PDB file of C-alpha atoms in Angstrom:
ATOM      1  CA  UNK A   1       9.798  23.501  -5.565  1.00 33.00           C
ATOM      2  CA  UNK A   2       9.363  22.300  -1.923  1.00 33.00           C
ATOM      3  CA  UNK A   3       6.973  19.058  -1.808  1.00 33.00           C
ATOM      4  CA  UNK A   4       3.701  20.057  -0.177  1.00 31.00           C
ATOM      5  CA  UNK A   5       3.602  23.016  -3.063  1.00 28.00           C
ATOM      6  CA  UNK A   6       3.543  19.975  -5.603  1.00 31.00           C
ATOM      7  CA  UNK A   7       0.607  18.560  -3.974  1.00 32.00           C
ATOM      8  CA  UNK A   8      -1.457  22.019  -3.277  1.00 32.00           C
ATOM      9  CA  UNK A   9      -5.142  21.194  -3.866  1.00 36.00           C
ATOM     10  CA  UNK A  10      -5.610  23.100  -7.172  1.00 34.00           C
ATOM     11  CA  UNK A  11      -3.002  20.594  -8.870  1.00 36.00           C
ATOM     12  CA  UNK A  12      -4.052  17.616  -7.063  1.00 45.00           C
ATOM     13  CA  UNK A  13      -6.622  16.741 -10.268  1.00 46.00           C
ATOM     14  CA  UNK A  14      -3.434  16.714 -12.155  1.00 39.00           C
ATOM     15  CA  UNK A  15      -1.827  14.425  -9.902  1.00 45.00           C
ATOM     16  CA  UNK A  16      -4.507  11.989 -10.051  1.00 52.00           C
ATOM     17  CA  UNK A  17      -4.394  11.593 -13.735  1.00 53.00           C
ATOM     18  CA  UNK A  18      -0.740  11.048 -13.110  1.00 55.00           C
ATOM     19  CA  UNK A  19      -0.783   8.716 -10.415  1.00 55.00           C
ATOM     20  CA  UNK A  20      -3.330   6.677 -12.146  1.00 55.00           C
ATOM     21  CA  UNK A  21      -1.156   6.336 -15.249  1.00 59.00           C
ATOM     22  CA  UNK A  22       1.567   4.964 -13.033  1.00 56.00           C
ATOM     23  CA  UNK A  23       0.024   2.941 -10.492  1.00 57.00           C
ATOM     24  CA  UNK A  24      -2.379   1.153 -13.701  1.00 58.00           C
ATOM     25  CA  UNK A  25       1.604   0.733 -15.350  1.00 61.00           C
ATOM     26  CA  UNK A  26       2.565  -1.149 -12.354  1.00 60.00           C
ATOM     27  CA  UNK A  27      -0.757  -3.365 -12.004  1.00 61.00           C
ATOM     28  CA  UNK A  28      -0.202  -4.091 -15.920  1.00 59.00           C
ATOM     29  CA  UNK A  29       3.399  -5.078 -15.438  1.00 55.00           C
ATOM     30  CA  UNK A  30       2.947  -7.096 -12.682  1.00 60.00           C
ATOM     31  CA  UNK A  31      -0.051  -9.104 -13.920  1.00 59.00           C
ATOM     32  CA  UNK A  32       1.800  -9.738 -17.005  1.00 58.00           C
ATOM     33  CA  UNK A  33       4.022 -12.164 -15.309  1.00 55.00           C
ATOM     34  CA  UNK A  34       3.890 -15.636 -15.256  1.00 57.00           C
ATOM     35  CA  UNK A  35       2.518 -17.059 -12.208  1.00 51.00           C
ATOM     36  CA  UNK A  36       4.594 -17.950  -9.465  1.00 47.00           C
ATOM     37  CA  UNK A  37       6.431 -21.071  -8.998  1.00 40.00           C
ATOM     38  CA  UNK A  38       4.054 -24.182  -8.193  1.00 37.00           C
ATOM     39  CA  UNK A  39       6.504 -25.422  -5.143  1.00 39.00           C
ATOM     40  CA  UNK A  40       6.199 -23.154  -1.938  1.00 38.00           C
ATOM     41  CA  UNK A  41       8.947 -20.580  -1.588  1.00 40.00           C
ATOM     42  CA  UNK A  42       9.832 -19.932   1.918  1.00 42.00           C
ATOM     43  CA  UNK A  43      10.032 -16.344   2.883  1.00 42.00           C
ATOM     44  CA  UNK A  44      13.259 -15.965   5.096  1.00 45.00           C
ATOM     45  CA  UNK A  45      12.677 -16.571   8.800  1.00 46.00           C
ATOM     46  CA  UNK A  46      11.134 -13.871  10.743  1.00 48.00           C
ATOM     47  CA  UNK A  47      14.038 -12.012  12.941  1.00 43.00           C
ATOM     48  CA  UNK A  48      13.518 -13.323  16.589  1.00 40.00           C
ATOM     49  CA  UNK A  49      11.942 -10.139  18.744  1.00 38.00           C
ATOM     50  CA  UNK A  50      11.587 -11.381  21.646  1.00 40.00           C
ATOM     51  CA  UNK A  51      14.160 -12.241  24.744  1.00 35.00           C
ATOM     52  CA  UNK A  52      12.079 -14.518  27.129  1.00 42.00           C
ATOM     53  CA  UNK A  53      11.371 -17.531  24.433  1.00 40.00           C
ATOM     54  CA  UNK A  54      11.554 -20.387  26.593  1.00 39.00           C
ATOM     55  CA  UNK A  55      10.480 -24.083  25.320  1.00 38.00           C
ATOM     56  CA  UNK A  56      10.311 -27.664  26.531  1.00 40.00           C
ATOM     57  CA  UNK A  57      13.611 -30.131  26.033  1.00 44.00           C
ATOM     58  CA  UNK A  58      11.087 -32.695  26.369  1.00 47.00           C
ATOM     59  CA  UNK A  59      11.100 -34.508  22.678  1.00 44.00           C
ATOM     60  CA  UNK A  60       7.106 -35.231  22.746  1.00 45.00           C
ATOM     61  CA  UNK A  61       6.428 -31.288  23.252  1.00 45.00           C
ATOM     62  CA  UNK A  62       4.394 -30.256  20.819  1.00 45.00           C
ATOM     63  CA  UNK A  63       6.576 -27.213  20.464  1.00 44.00           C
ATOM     64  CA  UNK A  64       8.950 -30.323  18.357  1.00 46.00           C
ATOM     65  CA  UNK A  65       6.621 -32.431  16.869  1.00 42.00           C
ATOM     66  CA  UNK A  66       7.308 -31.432  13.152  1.00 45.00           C
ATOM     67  CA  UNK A  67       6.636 -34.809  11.852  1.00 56.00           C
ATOM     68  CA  UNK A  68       4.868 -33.487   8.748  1.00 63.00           C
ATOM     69  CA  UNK A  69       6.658 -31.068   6.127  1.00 80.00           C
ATOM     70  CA  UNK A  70       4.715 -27.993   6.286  1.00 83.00           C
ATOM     71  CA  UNK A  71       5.094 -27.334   2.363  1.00 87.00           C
ATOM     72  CA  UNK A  72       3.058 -30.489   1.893  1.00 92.00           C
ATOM     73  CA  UNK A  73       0.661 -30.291   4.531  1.00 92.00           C
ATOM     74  CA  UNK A  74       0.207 -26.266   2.949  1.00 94.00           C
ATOM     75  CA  UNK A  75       0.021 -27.530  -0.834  1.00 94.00           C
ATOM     76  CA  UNK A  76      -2.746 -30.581   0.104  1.00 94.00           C
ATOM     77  CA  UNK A  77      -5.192 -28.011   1.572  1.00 94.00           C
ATOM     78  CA  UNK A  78      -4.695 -25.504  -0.782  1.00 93.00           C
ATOM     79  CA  UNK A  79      -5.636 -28.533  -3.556  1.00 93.00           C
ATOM     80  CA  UNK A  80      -8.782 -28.939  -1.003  1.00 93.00           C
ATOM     81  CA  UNK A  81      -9.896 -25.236  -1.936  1.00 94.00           C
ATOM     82  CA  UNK A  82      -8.576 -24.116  -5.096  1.00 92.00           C
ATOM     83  CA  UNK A  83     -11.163 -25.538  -6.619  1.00 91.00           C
ATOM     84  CA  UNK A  84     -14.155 -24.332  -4.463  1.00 93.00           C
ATOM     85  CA  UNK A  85     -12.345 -20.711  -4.222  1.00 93.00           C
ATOM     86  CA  UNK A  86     -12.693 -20.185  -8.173  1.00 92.00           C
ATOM     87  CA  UNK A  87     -10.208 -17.262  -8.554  1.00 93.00           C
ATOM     88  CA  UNK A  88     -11.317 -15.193  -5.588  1.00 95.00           C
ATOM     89  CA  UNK A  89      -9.028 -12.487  -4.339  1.00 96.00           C
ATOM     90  CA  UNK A  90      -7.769 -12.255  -0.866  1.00 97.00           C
ATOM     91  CA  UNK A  91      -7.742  -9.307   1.399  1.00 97.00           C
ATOM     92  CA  UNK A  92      -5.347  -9.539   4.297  1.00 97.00           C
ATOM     93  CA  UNK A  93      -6.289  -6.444   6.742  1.00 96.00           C
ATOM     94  CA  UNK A  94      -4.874  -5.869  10.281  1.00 93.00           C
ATOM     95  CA  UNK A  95      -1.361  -3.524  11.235  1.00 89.00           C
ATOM     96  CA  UNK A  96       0.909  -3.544   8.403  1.00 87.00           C
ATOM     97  CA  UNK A  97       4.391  -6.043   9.361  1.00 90.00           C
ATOM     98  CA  UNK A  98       6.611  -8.321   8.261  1.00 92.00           C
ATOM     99  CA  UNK A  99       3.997 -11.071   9.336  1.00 94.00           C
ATOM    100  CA  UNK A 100       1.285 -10.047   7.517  1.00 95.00           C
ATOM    101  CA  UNK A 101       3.690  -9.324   4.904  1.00 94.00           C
ATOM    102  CA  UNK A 102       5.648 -12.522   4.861  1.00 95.00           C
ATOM    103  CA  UNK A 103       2.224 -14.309   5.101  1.00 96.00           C
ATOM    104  CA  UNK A 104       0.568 -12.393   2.157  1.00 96.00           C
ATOM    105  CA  UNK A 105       3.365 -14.113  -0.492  1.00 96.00           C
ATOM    106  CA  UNK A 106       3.333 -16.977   0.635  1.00 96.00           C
ATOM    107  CA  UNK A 107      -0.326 -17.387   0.258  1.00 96.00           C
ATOM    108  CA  UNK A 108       0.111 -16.462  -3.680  1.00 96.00           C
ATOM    109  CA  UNK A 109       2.614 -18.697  -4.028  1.00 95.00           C
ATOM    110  CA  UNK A 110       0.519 -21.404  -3.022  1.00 95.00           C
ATOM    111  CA  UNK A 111      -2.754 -20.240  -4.860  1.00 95.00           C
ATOM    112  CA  UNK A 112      -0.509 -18.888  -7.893  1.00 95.00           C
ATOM    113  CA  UNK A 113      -2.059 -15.959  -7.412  1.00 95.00           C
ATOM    114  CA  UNK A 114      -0.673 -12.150  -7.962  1.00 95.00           C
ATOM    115  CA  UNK A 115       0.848 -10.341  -4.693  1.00 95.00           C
ATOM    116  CA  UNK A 116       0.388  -6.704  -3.956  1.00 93.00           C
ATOM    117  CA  UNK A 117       0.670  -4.172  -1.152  1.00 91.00           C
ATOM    118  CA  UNK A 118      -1.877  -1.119  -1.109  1.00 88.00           C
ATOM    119  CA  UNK A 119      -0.006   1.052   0.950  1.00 85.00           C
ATOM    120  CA  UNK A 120       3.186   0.385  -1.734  1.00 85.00           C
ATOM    121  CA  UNK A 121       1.434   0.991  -4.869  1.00 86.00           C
ATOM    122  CA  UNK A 122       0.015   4.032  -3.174  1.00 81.00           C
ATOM    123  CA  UNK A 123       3.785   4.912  -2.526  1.00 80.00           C
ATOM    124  CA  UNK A 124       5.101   3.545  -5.696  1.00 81.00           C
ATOM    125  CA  UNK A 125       2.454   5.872  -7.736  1.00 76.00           C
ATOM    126  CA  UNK A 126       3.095   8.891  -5.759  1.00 74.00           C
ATOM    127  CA  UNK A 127       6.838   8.734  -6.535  1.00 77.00           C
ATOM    128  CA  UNK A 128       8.090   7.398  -3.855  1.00 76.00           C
ATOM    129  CA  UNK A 129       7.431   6.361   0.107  1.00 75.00           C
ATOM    130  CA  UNK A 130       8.727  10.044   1.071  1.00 77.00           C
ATOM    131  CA  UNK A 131       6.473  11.716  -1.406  1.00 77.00           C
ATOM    132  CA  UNK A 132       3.527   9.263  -0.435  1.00 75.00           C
ATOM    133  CA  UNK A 133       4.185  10.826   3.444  1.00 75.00           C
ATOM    134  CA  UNK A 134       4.143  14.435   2.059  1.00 78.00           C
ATOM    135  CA  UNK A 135       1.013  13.786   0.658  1.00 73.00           C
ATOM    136  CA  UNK A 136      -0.423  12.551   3.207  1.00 75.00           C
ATOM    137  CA  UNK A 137       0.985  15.546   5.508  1.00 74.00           C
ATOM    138  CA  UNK A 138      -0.651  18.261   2.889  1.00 79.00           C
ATOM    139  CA  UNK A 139      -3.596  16.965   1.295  1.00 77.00           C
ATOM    140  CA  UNK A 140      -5.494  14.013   3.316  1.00 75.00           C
ATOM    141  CA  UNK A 141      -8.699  14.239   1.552  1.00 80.00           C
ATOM    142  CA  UNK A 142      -6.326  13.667  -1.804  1.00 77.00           C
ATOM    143  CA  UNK A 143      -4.414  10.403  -0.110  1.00 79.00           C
ATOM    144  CA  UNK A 144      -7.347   8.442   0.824  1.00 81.00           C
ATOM    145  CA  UNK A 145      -9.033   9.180  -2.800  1.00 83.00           C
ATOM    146  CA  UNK A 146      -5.753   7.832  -4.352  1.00 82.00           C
ATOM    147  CA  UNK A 147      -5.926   4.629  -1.575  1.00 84.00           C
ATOM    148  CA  UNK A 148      -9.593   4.199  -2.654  1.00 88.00           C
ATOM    149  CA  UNK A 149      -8.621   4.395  -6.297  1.00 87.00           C
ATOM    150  CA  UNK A 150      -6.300   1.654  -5.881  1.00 88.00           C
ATOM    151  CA  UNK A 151      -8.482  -0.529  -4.007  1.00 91.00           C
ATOM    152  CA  UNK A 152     -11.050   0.117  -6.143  1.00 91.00           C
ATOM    153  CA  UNK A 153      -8.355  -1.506  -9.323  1.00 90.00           C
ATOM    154  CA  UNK A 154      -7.549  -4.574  -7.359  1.00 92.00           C
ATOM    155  CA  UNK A 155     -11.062  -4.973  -6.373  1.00 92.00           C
ATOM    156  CA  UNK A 156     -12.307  -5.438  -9.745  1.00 91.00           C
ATOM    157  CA  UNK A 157      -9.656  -8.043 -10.392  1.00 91.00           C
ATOM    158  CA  UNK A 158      -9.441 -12.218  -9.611  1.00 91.00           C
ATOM    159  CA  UNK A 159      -6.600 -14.624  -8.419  1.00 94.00           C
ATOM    160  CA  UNK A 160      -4.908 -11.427  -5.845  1.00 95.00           C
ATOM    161  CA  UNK A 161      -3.720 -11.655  -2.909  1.00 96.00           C
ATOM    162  CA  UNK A 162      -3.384  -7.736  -0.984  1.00 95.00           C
ATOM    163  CA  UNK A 163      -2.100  -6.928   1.697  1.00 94.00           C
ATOM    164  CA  UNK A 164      -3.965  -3.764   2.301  1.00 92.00           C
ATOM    165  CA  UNK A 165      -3.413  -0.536   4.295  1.00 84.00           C
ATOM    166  CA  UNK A 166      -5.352   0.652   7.239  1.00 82.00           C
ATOM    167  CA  UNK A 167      -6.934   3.187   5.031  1.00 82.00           C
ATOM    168  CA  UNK A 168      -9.077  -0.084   3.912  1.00 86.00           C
ATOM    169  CA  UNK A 169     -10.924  -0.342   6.871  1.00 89.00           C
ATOM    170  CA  UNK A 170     -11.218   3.801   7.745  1.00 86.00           C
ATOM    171  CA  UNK A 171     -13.632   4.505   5.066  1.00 87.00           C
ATOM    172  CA  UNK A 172     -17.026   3.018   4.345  1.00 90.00           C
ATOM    173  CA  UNK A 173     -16.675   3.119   0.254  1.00 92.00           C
ATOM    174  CA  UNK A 174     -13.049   1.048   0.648  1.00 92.00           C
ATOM    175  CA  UNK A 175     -15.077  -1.773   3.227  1.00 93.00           C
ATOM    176  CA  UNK A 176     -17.602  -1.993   0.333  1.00 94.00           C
ATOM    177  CA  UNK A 177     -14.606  -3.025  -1.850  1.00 94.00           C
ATOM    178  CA  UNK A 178     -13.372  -5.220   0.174  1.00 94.00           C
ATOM    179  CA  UNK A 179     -16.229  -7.445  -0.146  1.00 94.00           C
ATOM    180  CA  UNK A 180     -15.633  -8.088  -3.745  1.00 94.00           C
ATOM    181  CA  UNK A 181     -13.212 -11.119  -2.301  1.00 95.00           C
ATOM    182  CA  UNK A 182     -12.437 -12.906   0.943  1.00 96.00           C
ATOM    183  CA  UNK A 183     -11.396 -10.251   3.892  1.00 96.00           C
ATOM    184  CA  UNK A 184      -8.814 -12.113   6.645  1.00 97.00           C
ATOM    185  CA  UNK A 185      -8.224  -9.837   9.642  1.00 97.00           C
ATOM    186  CA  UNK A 186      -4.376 -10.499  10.865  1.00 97.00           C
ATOM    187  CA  UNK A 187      -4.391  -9.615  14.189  1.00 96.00           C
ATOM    188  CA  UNK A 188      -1.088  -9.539  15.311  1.00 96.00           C
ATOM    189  CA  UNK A 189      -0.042  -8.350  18.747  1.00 95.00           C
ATOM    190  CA  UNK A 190       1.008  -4.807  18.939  1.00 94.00           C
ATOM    191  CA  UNK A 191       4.422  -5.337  20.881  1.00 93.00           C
ATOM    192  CA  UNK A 192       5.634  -7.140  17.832  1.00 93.00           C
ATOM    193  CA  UNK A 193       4.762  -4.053  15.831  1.00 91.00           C
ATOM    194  CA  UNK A 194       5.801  -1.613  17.653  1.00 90.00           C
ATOM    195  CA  UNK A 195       9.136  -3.517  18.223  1.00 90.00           C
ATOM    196  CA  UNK A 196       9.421  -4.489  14.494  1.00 88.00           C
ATOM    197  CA  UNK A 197       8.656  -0.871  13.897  1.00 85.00           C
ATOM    198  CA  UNK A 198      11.759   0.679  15.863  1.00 85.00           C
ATOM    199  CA  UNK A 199      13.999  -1.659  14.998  1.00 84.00           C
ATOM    200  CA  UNK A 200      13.726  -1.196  11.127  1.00 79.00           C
ATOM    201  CA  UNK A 201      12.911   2.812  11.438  1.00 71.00           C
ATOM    202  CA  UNK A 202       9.343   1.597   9.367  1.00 66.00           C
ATOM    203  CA  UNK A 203       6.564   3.735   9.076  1.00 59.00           C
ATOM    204  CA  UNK A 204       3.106   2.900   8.380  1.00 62.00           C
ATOM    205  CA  UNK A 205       1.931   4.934   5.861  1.00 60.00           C
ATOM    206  CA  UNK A 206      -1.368   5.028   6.800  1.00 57.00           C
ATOM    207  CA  UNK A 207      -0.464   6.790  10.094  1.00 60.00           C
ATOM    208  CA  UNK A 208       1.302   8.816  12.090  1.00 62.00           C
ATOM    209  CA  UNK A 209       3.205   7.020  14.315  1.00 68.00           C
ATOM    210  CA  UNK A 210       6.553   8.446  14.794  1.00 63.00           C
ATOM    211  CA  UNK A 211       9.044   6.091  14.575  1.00 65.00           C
ATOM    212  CA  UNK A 212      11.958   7.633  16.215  1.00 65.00           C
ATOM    213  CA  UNK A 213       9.907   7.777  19.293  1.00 71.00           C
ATOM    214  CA  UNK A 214      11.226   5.486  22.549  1.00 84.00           C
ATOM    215  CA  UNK A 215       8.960   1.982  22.638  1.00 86.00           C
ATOM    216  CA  UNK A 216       6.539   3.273  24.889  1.00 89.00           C
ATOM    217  CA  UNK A 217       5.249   6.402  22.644  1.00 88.00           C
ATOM    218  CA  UNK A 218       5.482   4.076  19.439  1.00 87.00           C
ATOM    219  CA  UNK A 219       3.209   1.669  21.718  1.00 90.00           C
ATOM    220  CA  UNK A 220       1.017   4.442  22.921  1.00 90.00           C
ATOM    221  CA  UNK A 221       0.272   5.230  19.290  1.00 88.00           C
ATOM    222  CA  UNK A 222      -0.164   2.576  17.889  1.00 90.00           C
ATOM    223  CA  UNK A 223      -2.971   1.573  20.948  1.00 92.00           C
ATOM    224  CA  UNK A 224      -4.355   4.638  20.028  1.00 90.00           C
ATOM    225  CA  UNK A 225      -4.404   3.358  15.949  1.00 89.00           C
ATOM    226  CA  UNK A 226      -5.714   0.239  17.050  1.00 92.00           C
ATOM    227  CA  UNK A 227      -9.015   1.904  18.626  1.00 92.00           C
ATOM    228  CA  UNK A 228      -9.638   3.742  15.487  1.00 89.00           C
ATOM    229  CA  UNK A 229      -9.167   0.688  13.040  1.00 91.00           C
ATOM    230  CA  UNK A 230     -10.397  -2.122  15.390  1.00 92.00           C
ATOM    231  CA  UNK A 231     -14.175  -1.734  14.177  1.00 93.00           C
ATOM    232  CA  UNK A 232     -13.229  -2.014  10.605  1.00 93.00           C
ATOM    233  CA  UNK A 233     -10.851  -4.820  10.915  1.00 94.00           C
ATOM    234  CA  UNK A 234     -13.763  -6.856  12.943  1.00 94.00           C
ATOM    235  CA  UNK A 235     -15.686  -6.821   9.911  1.00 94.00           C
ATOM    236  CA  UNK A 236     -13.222  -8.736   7.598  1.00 96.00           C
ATOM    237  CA  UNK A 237     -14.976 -12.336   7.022  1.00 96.00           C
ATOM    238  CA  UNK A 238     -12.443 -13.937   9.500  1.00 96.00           C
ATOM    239  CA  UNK A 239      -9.988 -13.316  11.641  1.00 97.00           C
ATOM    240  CA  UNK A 240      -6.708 -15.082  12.465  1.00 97.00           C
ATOM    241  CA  UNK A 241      -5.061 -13.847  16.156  1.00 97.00           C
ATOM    242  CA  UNK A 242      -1.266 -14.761  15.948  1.00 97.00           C
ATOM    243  CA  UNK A 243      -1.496 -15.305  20.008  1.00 95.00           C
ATOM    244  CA  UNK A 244      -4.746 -17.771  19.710  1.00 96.00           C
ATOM    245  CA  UNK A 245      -2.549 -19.873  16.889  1.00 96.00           C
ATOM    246  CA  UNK A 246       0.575 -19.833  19.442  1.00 96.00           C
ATOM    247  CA  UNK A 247      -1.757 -21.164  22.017  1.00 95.00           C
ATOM    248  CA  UNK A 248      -3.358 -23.860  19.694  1.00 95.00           C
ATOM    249  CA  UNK A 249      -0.318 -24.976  18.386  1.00 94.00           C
ATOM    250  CA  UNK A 250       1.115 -25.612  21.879  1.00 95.00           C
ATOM    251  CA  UNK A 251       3.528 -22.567  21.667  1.00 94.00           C
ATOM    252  CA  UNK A 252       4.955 -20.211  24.471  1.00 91.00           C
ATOM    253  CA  UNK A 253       5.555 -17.841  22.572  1.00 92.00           C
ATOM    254  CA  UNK A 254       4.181 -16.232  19.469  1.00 93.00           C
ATOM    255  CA  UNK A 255       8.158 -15.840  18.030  1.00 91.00           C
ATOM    256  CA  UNK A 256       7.456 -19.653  17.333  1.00 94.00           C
ATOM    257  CA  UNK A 257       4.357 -18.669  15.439  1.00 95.00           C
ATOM    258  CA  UNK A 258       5.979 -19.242  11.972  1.00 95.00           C
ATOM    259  CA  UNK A 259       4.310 -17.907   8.611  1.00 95.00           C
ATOM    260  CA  UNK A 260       3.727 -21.375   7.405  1.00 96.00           C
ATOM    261  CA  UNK A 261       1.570 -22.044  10.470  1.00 96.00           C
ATOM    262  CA  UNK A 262      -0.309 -18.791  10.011  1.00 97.00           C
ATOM    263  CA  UNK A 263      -0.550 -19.585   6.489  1.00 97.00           C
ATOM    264  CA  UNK A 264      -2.040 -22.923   7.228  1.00 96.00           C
ATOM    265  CA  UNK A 265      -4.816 -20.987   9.865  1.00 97.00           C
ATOM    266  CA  UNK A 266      -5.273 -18.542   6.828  1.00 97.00           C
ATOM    267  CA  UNK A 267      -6.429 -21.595   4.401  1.00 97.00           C
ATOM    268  CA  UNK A 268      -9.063 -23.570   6.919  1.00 96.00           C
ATOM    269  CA  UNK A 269     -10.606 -20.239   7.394  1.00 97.00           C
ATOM    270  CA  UNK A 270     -10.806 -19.849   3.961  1.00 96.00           C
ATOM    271  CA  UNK A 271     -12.203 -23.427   3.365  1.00 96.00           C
ATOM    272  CA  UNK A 272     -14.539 -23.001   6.208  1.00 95.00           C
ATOM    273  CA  UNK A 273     -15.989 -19.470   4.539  1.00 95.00           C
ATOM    274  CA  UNK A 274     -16.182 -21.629   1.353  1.00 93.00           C
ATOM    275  CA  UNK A 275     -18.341 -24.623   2.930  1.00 92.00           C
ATOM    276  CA  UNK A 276     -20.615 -21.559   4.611  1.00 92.00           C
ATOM    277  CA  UNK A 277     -21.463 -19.719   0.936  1.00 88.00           C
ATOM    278  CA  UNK A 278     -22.469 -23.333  -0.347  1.00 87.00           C
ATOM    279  CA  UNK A 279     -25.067 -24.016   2.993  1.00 89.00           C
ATOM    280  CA  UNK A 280     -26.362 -21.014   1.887  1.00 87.00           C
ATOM    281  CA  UNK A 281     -26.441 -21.272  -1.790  1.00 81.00           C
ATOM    282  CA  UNK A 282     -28.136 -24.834  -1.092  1.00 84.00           C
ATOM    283  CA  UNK A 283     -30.621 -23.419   1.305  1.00 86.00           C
ATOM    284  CA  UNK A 284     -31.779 -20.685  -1.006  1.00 80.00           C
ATOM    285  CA  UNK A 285     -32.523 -23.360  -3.603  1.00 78.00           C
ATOM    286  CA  UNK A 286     -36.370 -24.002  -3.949  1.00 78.00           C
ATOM    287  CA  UNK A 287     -36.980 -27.213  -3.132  1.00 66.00           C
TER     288      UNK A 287
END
């Protein structure tokens, strides 16, 4: 039996029941693990996509002043929050890529909170990434009930950090859900995605892009993916641009935007949305 007959419409209440067995399994599992290491793990470095990095010899460049170890400078202002940030859950929204990725674990490690990707329990439920895809393909209306469903499981649970799909941001019910936590927009520039996206034959699951197009077409599509999902991502409760923390850092190039300096943007914007809710919360006080 070919694929798209498994997922004909008149089963698809079948498959539901099914694919929330499995992907409820796989939250249970998961959450039933201790929680991560206390000392920063370091995911490995990000491949190098770019030809034209070019930085200063010059020993004062800012580009070389790594006087301070990340890890502690990370772990002292995650102490700052943890506090404040009482078990909230983290939604990391934006193109899906190693960056966001990378970024995403790191950021439970430090809170010793739970990781999880959307788009791969979605895939890991359905059987599979191929069987996600043929899903997809055949039933669309059943795809974005099952993302929904799945956002609607993490939603309802603390200490998380997601990385989730663009299906997130594409539907007014899954926004709503994303408002149970903290919503971080990673805006990362779409020549690293597309790039990233050719070179590992990836596919975003959420989309269509083909990836054994040539660089421009994957581009093209992706611009075109962009305009759809741009008005969703812009209302996440921040927003970190990898080429605005390249420029603040003093960098020529975003390739020198590591994840621990993303990470680092990630957790003042978190402390700043934290120091907001309590000028409100004092202000609606009566006096």
């Amino acid at each position: 039996m070919e694929m798209a007959t498994i997922y004909h419409s008149s089963l698809t209440p079948l498959f539901h029941s099914k694919f929330l067995r499995s992907f409820l399994t796989t939250i249970q599992y998961r959450t039933s693990l201790p929680f991560p290491c206390l000392n920063v793990s370091r995911p490995p470095p990000r491949k190098s996509i770019s030809t034209n990095r070019s930085f200063s010899d010059d020993p004062t460049s800012t580009t070389n002043a790594a006087t301070v170890d990340p890890s502690i400078a990370l772990k002292k202002k995650e102490t700052d929050i943890s506090a404040d940030l009482r078990g909230t859950s983290i939604f990391l929204v934006g193109m899906n890529n190693s960056i966001k990725s990378s970024l995403g674990k790191l950021l439970a490690d430090l809170l010793r909170y739970y990781y999880f990707d959307s788009d791969s329990l979605v895939s890991e439920a359905a059987g599979g990434e191929s069987a996600a895809i043929s899903l997809k393909e055949s039933d669309e209306k059943g795809f974005r009930e099952f993302e929904t469903e799945v956002l609607k499981q993490l939603s309802s649970m603390g200490r998380l950090v997601v990385c989730a799909g663009d299906g997130a941001v594409q539907d007014s019910t899954n926004l709503a859900l994303l408002r149970h936590g903290i919503s971080i927009w990673i805006n990362v520039p779409l020549d690293l995605v597309a790039k990233e996206i050719i070179e590992n034959k990836s596919q975003l699951l959420s989309s269509q892009i083909a990836i054994s197009g040539s660089y421009s077409e994957v581009f093209s599509q992706l611009t075109v993916l962009y305009k759809d999902t741009k008005i969703g991502y812009a209302t996440a409760d921040a927003s970190i641009s990898i080429q605005k923390v390249a420029y603040k850092l003093g960098y020529e190039d975003v390739d020198a935007v590591s994840t621990e300096d993303i990470t680092m943007e990630v957790l003042k914007e978190i402390e700043r949305l934290i120091k907001v809710k309590k000028m409100m919360e004092a202000a609606a006080r009566p006096f």
